[in-house]
Amino acid sequence: MSDPVNSPDPIDPRPEPSEEFLPEDAGPRAGESHEDPEPSPFDPIAPSGTEASAGDDQKPPAHILTDGEIRARSAGMTRRSLVVGAIGAAAGYAGYRWIDRSEKDGRQELPLRKALHVDAMVSRAVFDERGLAPTYSVERAEDLRFNGPYGVRDDLDPASWRLQLAGVANPEKYPHFQKDITTWKYIMTPRNPDGTPAASDSKGPAAAPQPGVWVRSKDGFGDPMRGQEEAGESDSTLEDGTPGISLTMADLLRLPRHELVTQFKCIEGWSQIVHWAGVRLVDLLDLYPPAQVNGRDPRFVYMETPYGDYYCGYDLSACRHPQSLLVTEMSGKPLTQLHGAPLRLHMPIKYGYKQIKRIGLIAYTDKRPDDYWTKLGYDWYAGL
Amino acid sequence: MESKLPQAAALHPAASVSDLPGDEQAAGPTIRLELNHPRAIRWMHWINFPILFTMIWSGLLIYWGDSDNGYHHPHRIYRIGIGSVTLFRFFPEWVYQWLNAPYRITTGLGYHFFFMWIFAINGLIYVAYLVLSGEWRLLVPTLQSFGEAIQVTLYDLHLSKVHPPVKKYNGAQKIAYTAIVLMGAGSLITGLAIYRPTQVHWVTTLLGGYEMARWEHFFLTIGFMAFFLIHVAQVVKTGWNNFRGMVTGYEIRPADQPLYTDELTEGHPYAAGHGRSAE
């Protein structure tokens, strides 16, 4: 796409046309001559010289282009432009191939994964995630649809549930201190498949596999195996012997109760207004503040289901958002097993896949935590 | 229109022209090359083509995740129909199979949230260029454009034999090309309202809420597809010379026809200064 000889500047003012005053038989529209101080980008570049030849003896007659020469000049420009266009198209296709064939990072092409990180940086810088989600009247709330069984394929005995906290400052000063929180045994029972709702996938029952009774595998020592879902074991699994705090539901419910009616948004594209109740995550974090890292708070929070089947990473700031809620009730009723009983997260500044069900562990960390759906190609940040 | 050289030319009419050899040359060429689309416009137009294509393709991969499956029914708004009568549902299964869309949401998200920057920046530069160069004067519709658009439509549908005036952009084109710029802006705004609905919740609320914003974003995309089909059909129908205007920038035009920019000199509402001159 190259412009012709005079490289006309498109914003050049147009010179005064003079051809209106030429006699008709002098040739229509033949007014421009190369002697013009400012060649016009709009007026004909080809016709010239008629004026000079029209009786002005001082100027040598300029060559008058014929129609054929004008067409030839146009054809030359067309060839040059098509070459440039072909090079551009080839470059574009090469760019696509480069992206498509690039190394994958968590099932996402590396350049696109990096772009997601840049998007997150921009969002953090511009919005700071301090915005509050709109709230609604309770009447507008619906029962949240059950969309995925990941991490909740069997039933958890509520009596065996503990909320483990790791990375808390001076954990030994709390009465619920445990020298090793990784050895706690959650008691799981196989779920009667008749109790499984028909919908277990957003694409309906036809596409959703209907497993029989799901049973967790055991390792050679008879211990339950971790990471039994598609994304496999978490990279942020606590090391054996990690000390921490182990809370019961009664401990947790000493925090002030909060209700919230906000919209739950799934990255698949659907959304529902839901009535939540529970305790604020920020209140828990304030009660058990993190151990400092180099004189400051750690940057991240990691959460996982018992045995780490499902896991999520968050910025600490997102967990301190006033609407980040540790949910014990939905639609005015206690959480069901499929919705993550006894404790799940609602975080209206994040997509649903960050709103982890059946939380067993909350850990402070300064290393960006692993994240279930990030491993399967989704964005880690997932901000709304 | 005033001229600096009229007298000289008028006083020396074509007497001497006849002295020149060759009738054709003596009469001067009957055609000329006229710059129709400046280089910047051409680059931005052609860059936008694959970028918009990528945005639509990746958007469809994302949309598949919430496409109606006849199982849940909260998505009946993504259709053409009234009440319980649905003429067309977006999209039939074969479209998704053809696009290889099923279960490729992450591919769609990856491309969508990368190419959105190029789409936005290209569009913003385009609008800035239109304003700064004065090109907008030839693009933005005037009151007359609406009547002219009807005339153009009737002519194109062979319902009228009155040829619309030859201009750089006729009334229908002015409306369409200005609308497509506004639609691009609408896609950016509705896209932002979907992308960060909590942080920009006031934008989302102004658009009627999250679900409305998604619906608007979706139907703007359908609008782009419709525009694309009509645009390509019209370009094919208008022919190579016109197409070449968007390739080389120059069209071959009859020498006796007024310049495209002359449109701005005859009582045109946007005719401040001359043609494409910068303000």
XYZ file of C-alpha atoms in Angstrom, chain A residues 30-174:
145
model
C -6.375 19.438 -16.743
C -5.359 22.334 -14.626
C -2.669 20.928 -12.429
C 0.893 21.352 -13.438
C 4.050 20.105 -11.817
C 5.044 23.696 -11.216
C 2.412 24.001 -8.514
C 4.063 24.855 -5.253
C 2.036 22.271 -3.398
C 1.037 19.234 -5.348
C -2.380 18.210 -4.294
C -3.038 14.733 -3.082
C -6.560 14.917 -4.357
C -6.271 16.405 -7.727
C -5.133 14.320 -10.625
C -1.507 13.436 -10.474
C -1.437 12.326 -14.029
C -2.789 15.093 -16.222
C -0.354 17.907 -16.432
C 1.184 20.344 -18.757
C -1.871 21.469 -20.578
C -1.706 24.760 -18.877
C 1.963 25.227 -19.559
C 1.383 24.436 -23.163
C -1.617 26.668 -23.376
C 0.177 29.545 -24.873
C 2.826 30.216 -22.276
C 5.954 30.404 -24.353
C 8.227 30.711 -21.345
C 7.657 27.149 -20.235
C 8.613 24.151 -22.232
C 5.630 21.977 -22.909
C 5.424 19.237 -20.298
C 4.645 15.718 -21.229
C 0.941 15.057 -21.253
C 0.043 11.681 -19.905
C -2.321 9.632 -21.925
C -5.113 7.568 -20.472
C -2.973 4.527 -21.060
C -0.105 5.962 -19.077
C -2.424 6.864 -16.228
C -3.769 3.351 -16.166
C -0.244 1.989 -16.237
C 0.706 4.158 -13.307
C -2.325 2.905 -11.413
C -1.424 -0.663 -12.249
C 2.077 -0.093 -10.908
C 0.687 1.248 -7.645
C -1.681 -1.692 -7.465
C 1.165 -4.167 -7.874
C 3.218 -2.477 -5.173
C 0.230 -2.342 -2.848
C -0.647 -5.974 -3.392
C 2.942 -6.961 -2.628
C 2.789 -4.991 0.611
C -0.612 -6.507 1.339
C 0.663 -10.027 0.679
C 3.618 -9.424 2.998
C 1.239 -8.078 5.637
C -1.098 -11.045 5.296
C 1.825 -13.454 5.504
C 3.097 -11.656 8.611
C -0.350 -11.860 10.175
C -0.626 -15.549 9.432
C 2.884 -16.128 10.768
C 1.855 -14.311 13.944
C -1.166 -16.551 14.322
C 0.935 -19.670 13.756
C 3.472 -18.418 16.267
C 0.767 -18.032 18.913
C -0.996 -21.266 18.006
C 2.173 -23.369 18.105
C 3.822 -21.690 21.055
C 4.646 -23.473 24.259
C 1.645 -24.000 26.552
C 1.483 -22.711 30.091
C -1.367 -24.416 31.899
C -3.036 -25.370 28.598
C -2.885 -21.763 27.446
C -0.538 -20.533 24.724
C 2.321 -18.714 26.418
C 1.865 -15.367 24.611
C -1.832 -15.387 25.490
C -1.069 -16.422 29.071
C 1.325 -13.474 29.325
C -1.360 -11.217 27.890
C -3.739 -12.399 30.634
C -1.104 -11.430 33.201
C -0.765 -7.992 31.599
C -4.561 -7.632 31.642
C -4.495 -8.462 35.359
C -1.746 -5.897 35.991
C -3.761 -3.247 34.195
C -6.888 -4.150 36.158
C -5.043 -4.043 39.470
C -3.514 -0.683 38.586
C -6.689 0.909 37.253
C -9.345 -0.511 39.555
C -7.458 -1.670 42.640
C -10.387 -4.099 43.143
C -11.974 -1.763 45.630
C -15.231 -1.508 43.730
C -18.266 -2.917 45.470
C -20.571 -5.275 43.644
C -24.178 -4.105 43.405
C -26.493 -5.744 45.904
C -30.118 -6.694 45.360
C -33.261 -7.324 47.342
C -33.675 -10.856 48.695
C -36.794 -11.297 46.544
C -34.659 -11.272 43.426
C -32.437 -14.104 44.604
C -32.594 -17.568 43.055
C -31.270 -20.947 44.082
C -27.785 -21.211 42.655
C -27.477 -23.808 39.999
C -25.168 -26.756 40.555
C -22.605 -26.607 37.811
C -19.660 -28.829 38.653
C -18.809 -31.683 41.009
C -15.099 -30.936 41.226
C -13.925 -31.509 44.777
C -17.383 -32.483 46.040
C -17.890 -35.908 44.481
C -18.394 -37.595 47.810
C -20.030 -36.488 51.060
C -18.032 -34.917 53.857
C -18.908 -35.812 57.422
C -19.490 -32.358 58.921
C -18.273 -33.500 62.326
C -14.890 -34.306 60.813
C -14.567 -30.891 59.203
C -11.918 -28.456 60.357
C -10.791 -25.198 58.778
C -6.997 -25.284 58.759
C -5.054 -22.034 58.695
C -1.379 -21.900 57.676
C 1.065 -19.024 57.596
C -0.553 -17.260 60.561
C 1.702 -15.038 62.675
C 2.752 -16.724 65.949
C 0.309 -19.625 65.592
C 1.403 -21.245 68.844
C -0.174 -18.444 70.867
C -3.687 -19.512 69.758
